[in-house]
GROMACS .gro file of C-alpha atoms in nm:
model
  312
    1UNK     CA    1  -2.804   8.977 -12.878
    2UNK     CA    2  -2.761   8.783 -13.209
    3UNK     CA    3  -2.721   9.028 -13.473
    4UNK     CA    4  -2.873   8.761 -13.741
    5UNK     CA    5  -3.217   8.832 -13.569
    6UNK     CA    6  -3.192   9.173 -13.439
    7UNK     CA    7  -3.451   9.317 -13.697
    8UNK     CA    8  -3.731   9.189 -13.861
    9UNK     CA    9  -3.595   9.251 -14.195
   10UNK     CA   10  -3.415   8.907 -14.294
   11UNK     CA   11  -3.105   9.164 -14.420
   12UNK     CA   12  -2.910   9.286 -14.110
   13UNK     CA   13  -2.618   9.527 -14.147
   14UNK     CA   14  -2.450   9.631 -13.838
   15UNK     CA   15  -2.162   9.853 -13.773
   16UNK     CA   16  -1.905   9.732 -13.504
   17UNK     CA   17  -1.722  10.029 -13.334
   18UNK     CA   18  -1.412   9.815 -13.149
   19UNK     CA   19  -1.124   9.973 -12.965
   20UNK     CA   20  -0.820   9.734 -12.965
   21UNK     CA   21  -0.800   9.347 -13.019
   22UNK     CA   22  -0.983   9.265 -12.710
   23UNK     CA   23  -1.321   9.413 -12.840
   24UNK     CA   24  -1.242   9.313 -13.181
   25UNK     CA   25  -1.234   8.956 -13.093
   26UNK     CA   26  -1.513   8.978 -12.833
   27UNK     CA   27  -1.774   9.097 -13.106
   28UNK     CA   28  -1.637   8.902 -13.419
   29UNK     CA   29  -1.554   8.573 -13.273
   30UNK     CA   30  -1.900   8.464 -13.147
   31UNK     CA   31  -2.043   8.591 -13.469
   32UNK     CA   32  -1.848   8.391 -13.674
   33UNK     CA   33  -1.889   8.074 -13.446
   34UNK     CA   34  -2.248   8.150 -13.413
   35UNK     CA   35  -2.270   8.141 -13.805
   36UNK     CA   36  -2.052   7.800 -13.809
   37UNK     CA   37  -2.288   7.645 -13.540
   38UNK     CA   38  -2.587   7.712 -13.730
   39UNK     CA   39  -2.462   7.565 -14.046
   40UNK     CA   40  -2.417   7.906 -14.231
   41UNK     CA   41  -2.169   7.993 -14.487
   42UNK     CA   42  -1.925   8.243 -14.342
   43UNK     CA   43  -1.687   8.483 -14.506
   44UNK     CA   44  -1.418   8.719 -14.329
   45UNK     CA   45  -1.312   8.997 -14.575
   46UNK     CA   46  -1.092   9.231 -14.332
   47UNK     CA   47  -0.737   9.357 -14.349
   48UNK     CA   48  -0.439   9.095 -14.351
   49UNK     CA   49  -0.341   9.163 -13.994
   50UNK     CA   50  -0.699   9.104 -13.863
   51UNK     CA   51  -0.711   8.815 -14.089
   52UNK     CA   52  -0.439   8.650 -13.887
   53UNK     CA   53  -0.569   8.765 -13.554
   54UNK     CA   54  -0.913   8.583 -13.651
   55UNK     CA   55  -0.707   8.259 -13.809
   56UNK     CA   56  -0.531   8.236 -13.463
   57UNK     CA   57  -0.820   8.251 -13.232
   58UNK     CA   58  -1.058   8.037 -13.431
   59UNK     CA   59  -0.792   7.751 -13.463
   60UNK     CA   60  -0.950   7.463 -13.637
   61UNK     CA   61  -1.268   7.645 -13.721
   62UNK     CA   62  -1.077   7.875 -13.966
   63UNK     CA   63  -1.083   7.587 -14.211
   64UNK     CA   64  -1.458   7.620 -14.255
   65UNK     CA   65  -1.453   8.011 -14.296
   66UNK     CA   66  -1.389   8.196 -14.616
   67UNK     CA   67  -1.103   8.450 -14.563
   68UNK     CA   68  -1.033   8.733 -14.795
   69UNK     CA   69  -0.819   9.028 -14.764
   70UNK     CA   70  -1.006   9.327 -14.809
   71UNK     CA   71  -0.719   9.555 -14.847
   72UNK     CA   72  -0.669   9.358 -15.219
   73UNK     CA   73  -1.018   9.227 -15.298
   74UNK     CA   74  -1.190   9.545 -15.185
   75UNK     CA   75  -0.898   9.833 -15.253
   76UNK     CA   76  -1.178   9.980 -15.499
   77UNK     CA   77  -1.493  10.009 -15.260
   78UNK     CA   78  -1.705   9.970 -15.585
   79UNK     CA   79  -1.600   9.616 -15.625
   80UNK     CA   80  -1.679   9.501 -15.302
   81UNK     CA   81  -2.043   9.459 -15.360
   82UNK     CA   82  -2.011   9.243 -15.685
   83UNK     CA   83  -1.676   9.122 -15.620
   84UNK     CA   84  -1.679   9.025 -15.268
   85UNK     CA   85  -2.040   9.034 -15.097
   86UNK     CA   86  -2.271   8.921 -15.375
   87UNK     CA   87  -1.970   8.670 -15.509
   88UNK     CA   88  -2.006   8.501 -15.175
   89UNK     CA   89  -2.371   8.525 -15.072
   90UNK     CA   90  -2.533   8.437 -15.428
   91UNK     CA   91  -2.402   8.068 -15.441
   92UNK     CA   92  -2.569   8.014 -15.125
   93UNK     CA   93  -2.926   8.200 -15.197
   94UNK     CA   94  -3.186   8.019 -14.986
   95UNK     CA   95  -2.953   7.991 -14.683
   96UNK     CA   96  -2.845   8.283 -14.433
   97UNK     CA   97  -2.510   8.397 -14.497
   98UNK     CA   98  -2.287   8.553 -14.247
   99UNK     CA   99  -2.005   8.812 -14.355
  100UNK     CA  100  -1.741   9.015 -14.163
  101UNK     CA  101  -1.648   9.284 -14.391
  102UNK     CA  102  -1.408   9.584 -14.316
  103UNK     CA  103  -1.395   9.809 -14.607
  104UNK     CA  104  -1.283  10.107 -14.386
  105UNK     CA  105  -0.953  10.102 -14.249
  106UNK     CA  106  -0.660  10.326 -14.125
  107UNK     CA  107  -0.461  10.431 -14.397
  108UNK     CA  108  -0.757  10.483 -14.674
  109UNK     CA  109  -0.701  10.801 -14.834
  110UNK     CA  110  -0.901  11.126 -14.865
  111UNK     CA  111  -0.980  11.046 -15.228
  112UNK     CA  112  -1.078  10.666 -15.164
  113UNK     CA  113  -1.321  10.748 -14.845
  114UNK     CA  114  -1.620  10.912 -15.068
  115UNK     CA  115  -1.636  10.577 -15.239
  116UNK     CA  116  -1.624  10.395 -14.903
  117UNK     CA  117  -1.892  10.611 -14.749
  118UNK     CA  118  -2.105  10.535 -15.086
  119UNK     CA  119  -2.035  10.171 -15.080
  120UNK     CA  120  -2.152  10.126 -14.717
  121UNK     CA  121  -2.477  10.307 -14.796
  122UNK     CA  122  -2.545  10.098 -15.089
  123UNK     CA  123  -2.504   9.775 -14.918
  124UNK     CA  124  -2.849   9.845 -14.767
  125UNK     CA  125  -2.995   9.866 -15.117
  126UNK     CA  126  -2.804   9.534 -15.270
  127UNK     CA  127  -2.962   9.269 -15.044
  128UNK     CA  128  -3.337   9.356 -15.030
  129UNK     CA  129  -3.533   9.071 -14.857
  130UNK     CA  130  -3.195   8.859 -14.844
  131UNK     CA  131  -3.103   8.644 -14.544
  132UNK     CA  132  -2.762   8.784 -14.527
  133UNK     CA  133  -2.581   8.934 -14.237
  134UNK     CA  134  -2.303   9.181 -14.287
  135UNK     CA  135  -2.092   9.301 -13.978
  136UNK     CA  136  -1.862   9.601 -14.058
  137UNK     CA  137  -1.593   9.662 -13.809
  138UNK     CA  138  -1.443  10.025 -13.759
  139UNK     CA  139  -1.168  10.081 -13.527
  140UNK     CA  140  -1.293  10.372 -13.344
  141UNK     CA  141  -0.924  10.472 -13.198
  142UNK     CA  142  -0.758  10.504 -13.504
  143UNK     CA  143  -1.029  10.626 -13.760
  144UNK     CA  144  -1.141  10.988 -13.762
  145UNK     CA  145  -1.449  11.065 -13.550
  146UNK     CA  146  -1.614  11.180 -13.850
  147UNK     CA  147  -1.588  10.840 -14.021
  148UNK     CA  148  -1.736  10.671 -13.734
  149UNK     CA  149  -2.019  10.934 -13.732
  150UNK     CA  150  -2.078  10.868 -14.125
  151UNK     CA  151  -2.097  10.489 -14.030
  152UNK     CA  152  -2.408  10.576 -13.799
  153UNK     CA  153  -2.569  10.710 -14.087
  154UNK     CA  154  -2.494  10.402 -14.322
  155UNK     CA  155  -2.568  10.109 -14.068
  156UNK     CA  156  -2.955  10.050 -13.917
  157UNK     CA  157  -2.767   9.857 -13.630
  158UNK     CA  158  -2.466   9.966 -13.424
  159UNK     CA  159  -2.250   9.749 -13.174
  160UNK     CA  160  -2.003   9.848 -12.922
  161UNK     CA  161  -1.850   9.809 -12.601
  162UNK     CA  162  -2.179   9.896 -12.417
  163UNK     CA  163  -2.392   9.658 -12.655
  164UNK     CA  164  -2.620   9.660 -12.961
  165UNK     CA  165  -2.834   9.944 -13.040
  166UNK     CA  166  -3.043  10.105 -13.344
  167UNK     CA  167  -2.915  10.402 -13.489
  168UNK     CA  168  -3.088  10.712 -13.464
  169UNK     CA  169  -2.873  10.852 -13.726
  170UNK     CA  170  -2.929  10.592 -13.997
  171UNK     CA  171  -3.012  10.765 -14.332
  172UNK     CA  172  -2.813  10.589 -14.643
  173UNK     CA  173  -3.008  10.803 -14.886
  174UNK     CA  174  -2.833  11.103 -14.742
  175UNK     CA  175  -2.514  10.912 -14.750
  176UNK     CA  176  -2.542  10.817 -15.118
  177UNK     CA  177  -2.609  11.209 -15.189
  178UNK     CA  178  -2.309  11.302 -14.976
  179UNK     CA  179  -2.074  11.074 -15.148
  180UNK     CA  180  -2.182  11.231 -15.489
  181UNK     CA  181  -1.920  11.477 -15.474
  182UNK     CA  182  -1.799  11.666 -15.776
  183UNK     CA  183  -1.431  11.572 -15.877
  184UNK     CA  184  -1.158  11.842 -15.901
  185UNK     CA  185  -1.009  11.875 -16.233
  186UNK     CA  186  -0.642  11.769 -16.312
  187UNK     CA  187  -0.364  12.038 -16.342
  188UNK     CA  188  -0.287  11.864 -16.679
  189UNK     CA  189  -0.439  11.585 -16.859
  190UNK     CA  190  -0.415  11.457 -17.226
  191UNK     CA  191  -0.748  11.472 -17.396
  192UNK     CA  192  -0.962  11.299 -17.653
  193UNK     CA  193  -1.313  11.418 -17.753
  194UNK     CA  194  -1.555  11.154 -17.907
  195UNK     CA  195  -1.884  11.197 -18.061
  196UNK     CA  196  -2.128  10.999 -18.267
  197UNK     CA  197  -1.944  11.041 -18.584
  198UNK     CA  198  -1.584  11.007 -18.477
  199UNK     CA  199  -1.684  10.764 -18.167
  200UNK     CA  200  -1.446  10.440 -18.211
  201UNK     CA  201  -1.400  10.260 -17.877
  202UNK     CA  202  -1.075  10.111 -18.047
  203UNK     CA  203  -0.937  10.451 -18.093
  204UNK     CA  204  -0.997  10.532 -17.706
  205UNK     CA  205  -0.833  10.200 -17.617
  206UNK     CA  206  -0.503  10.279 -17.790
  207UNK     CA  207  -0.501  10.659 -17.650
  208UNK     CA  208  -0.555  10.593 -17.308
  209UNK     CA  209  -0.309  10.281 -17.310
  210UNK     CA  210  -0.050  10.463 -17.509
  211UNK     CA  211  -0.045  10.751 -17.244
  212UNK     CA  212  -0.078  10.513 -16.969
  213UNK     CA  213   0.225  10.313 -17.103
  214UNK     CA  214   0.449  10.619 -17.110
  215UNK     CA  215   0.357  10.686 -16.761
  216UNK     CA  216   0.508  10.347 -16.644
  217UNK     CA  217   0.160  10.130 -16.626
  218UNK     CA  218   0.228   9.775 -16.801
  219UNK     CA  219   0.118   9.403 -16.820
  220UNK     CA  220  -0.236   9.290 -16.705
  221UNK     CA  221  -0.303   9.625 -16.560
  222UNK     CA  222  -0.220   9.810 -16.883
  223UNK     CA  223  -0.481   9.578 -17.041
  224UNK     CA  224  -0.728   9.645 -16.801
  225UNK     CA  225  -0.689  10.020 -16.835
  226UNK     CA  226  -0.716   9.974 -17.219
  227UNK     CA  227  -1.053   9.736 -17.173
  228UNK     CA  228  -1.197   9.999 -16.947
  229UNK     CA  229  -1.142  10.307 -17.181
  230UNK     CA  230  -1.316  10.124 -17.438
  231UNK     CA  231  -1.620  10.019 -17.215
  232UNK     CA  232  -1.670  10.370 -17.080
  233UNK     CA  233  -1.655  10.522 -17.416
  234UNK     CA  234  -1.908  10.270 -17.572
  235UNK     CA  235  -2.129  10.357 -17.253
  236UNK     CA  236  -2.092  10.747 -17.343
  237UNK     CA  237  -2.170  10.661 -17.712
  238UNK     CA  238  -2.474  10.447 -17.607
  239UNK     CA  239  -2.621  10.604 -17.315
  240UNK     CA  240  -2.435  10.931 -17.249
  241UNK     CA  241  -2.580  11.161 -17.506
  242UNK     CA  242  -2.364  11.028 -17.804
  243UNK     CA  243  -2.019  11.148 -17.725
  244UNK     CA  244  -1.798  11.298 -17.436
  245UNK     CA  245  -1.446  11.354 -17.338
  246UNK     CA  246  -1.173  11.112 -17.231
  247UNK     CA  247  -0.872  11.224 -17.007
  248UNK     CA  248  -0.555  11.056 -16.903
  249UNK     CA  249  -0.294  11.205 -16.643
  250UNK     CA  250  -0.091  11.093 -16.351
  251UNK     CA  251  -0.119  11.166 -16.004
  252UNK     CA  252   0.043  11.042 -15.695
  253UNK     CA  253   0.209  10.766 -15.850
  254UNK     CA  254  -0.101  10.653 -16.034
  255UNK     CA  255  -0.253  10.665 -16.386
  256UNK     CA  256  -0.566  10.843 -16.374
  257UNK     CA  257  -0.846  10.836 -16.640
  258UNK     CA  258  -1.191  10.971 -16.663
  259UNK     CA  259  -1.483  11.007 -16.920
  260UNK     CA  260  -1.721  11.263 -16.922
  261UNK     CA  261  -2.025  11.256 -17.100
  262UNK     CA  262  -2.390  11.459 -17.059
  263UNK     CA  263  -2.558  11.115 -16.962
  264UNK     CA  264  -2.701  11.060 -16.613
  265UNK     CA  265  -2.672  10.774 -16.389
  266UNK     CA  266  -3.028  10.718 -16.219
  267UNK     CA  267  -2.964  10.367 -16.049
  268UNK     CA  268  -2.734  10.395 -15.762
  269UNK     CA  269  -2.640  10.033 -15.797
  270UNK     CA  270  -2.529  10.069 -16.143
  271UNK     CA  271  -2.208   9.862 -16.204
  272UNK     CA  272  -2.245   9.670 -15.869
  273UNK     CA  273  -2.460   9.398 -15.946
  274UNK     CA  274  -2.455   9.071 -16.161
  275UNK     CA  275  -2.536   9.094 -16.545
  276UNK     CA  276  -2.728   8.845 -16.711
  277UNK     CA  277  -2.501   8.751 -17.002
  278UNK     CA  278  -2.789   8.665 -17.213
  279UNK     CA  279  -2.912   9.037 -17.225
  280UNK     CA  280  -2.796   9.293 -17.459
  281UNK     CA  281  -2.616   9.612 -17.333
  282UNK     CA  282  -2.284   9.741 -17.190
  283UNK     CA  283  -2.133   9.609 -16.898
  284UNK     CA  284  -1.881   9.888 -16.865
  285UNK     CA  285  -1.963  10.000 -16.518
  286UNK     CA  286  -1.917   9.660 -16.375
  287UNK     CA  287  -1.599   9.572 -16.561
  288UNK     CA  288  -1.461   9.909 -16.464
  289UNK     CA  289  -1.534   9.863 -16.083
  290UNK     CA  290  -1.404   9.493 -16.097
  291UNK     CA  291  -1.077   9.573 -16.265
  292UNK     CA  292  -0.978   9.937 -16.138
  293UNK     CA  293  -0.778  10.010 -15.806
  294UNK     CA  294  -1.024  10.279 -15.715
  295UNK     CA  295  -1.342  10.424 -15.923
  296UNK     CA  296  -1.487  10.752 -15.823
  297UNK     CA  297  -1.838  10.865 -16.008
  298UNK     CA  298  -1.990  11.183 -16.023
  299UNK     CA  299  -2.345  11.267 -16.173
  300UNK     CA  300  -2.538  11.585 -16.161
  301UNK     CA  301  -2.750  11.772 -16.385
  302UNK     CA  302  -2.459  11.854 -16.629
  303UNK     CA  303  -2.376  11.493 -16.688
  304UNK     CA  304  -2.161  11.229 -16.556
  305UNK     CA  305  -1.779  11.181 -16.469
  306UNK     CA  306  -1.645  10.815 -16.439
  307UNK     CA  307  -1.290  10.842 -16.287
  308UNK     CA  308  -1.048  10.534 -16.250
  309UNK     CA  309  -0.724  10.512 -16.076
  310UNK     CA  310  -0.425  10.265 -16.134
  311UNK     CA  311  -0.128  10.235 -15.926
  312UNK     CA  312   0.170  10.242 -16.136
   0.00000   0.00000   0.00000
């Protein structure tokens, strides 16, 4: 069955559970070739090994496909919707678009995984009424059984060696709640408290950059962290109760920075959609998602923490 017409909703989001290269190719090649035959724009955003596999089997047809290494472009799951999926789909609005997107691969860390789960659930909210089909492969041999079960909650359609079926466990709102996990406090961190009277994004930028630089972050990545520190503090001053706390520390070969304030994020897609440059307001979360190696967010009754990671 063609996954592009498997549901009356023009947006289709199947999970592919594959075991080995044969099942991977058996599902993805017809999906890609079917899109090309229909004149649809096709993108493939998967880890490098699978990129090489698909390029080799597509042969000359590969030149018509947009290939992206998901381990680079989607290292931060919060970047995938704005920086990969919508970046490809939006210029083709009005036409059906097909994307193979593999955001969860063996080797994703325990820290990264909740952001992956959140991303897969939010994809279902990001393309309302859009003629977009996004097939998400999952390596059923190498990934933990719990990851496969989670994929059944974030994808309305499932595909494996036995065929295509609707997911009886589909519940993206529950997955979004499950991914909103409290973030553990660091053992030690350098802290800057800011408020409406002494809140200066410039001061926050230099505080964060100075500590990150001493930890070994440099060049463009240091500049990205400096920018994000200012954006997040500006968000807190404007929308998070007028103040908060910025912390910086090192953990597992990364510089970690977070900003805590009393605000609450009510839009689950905050920071994952395009921003009209003609409108006033902060782009802090979008900038944070686009530039960080990983972003984790926890929002609750007592406020919000936005935590970012930069590999040294």
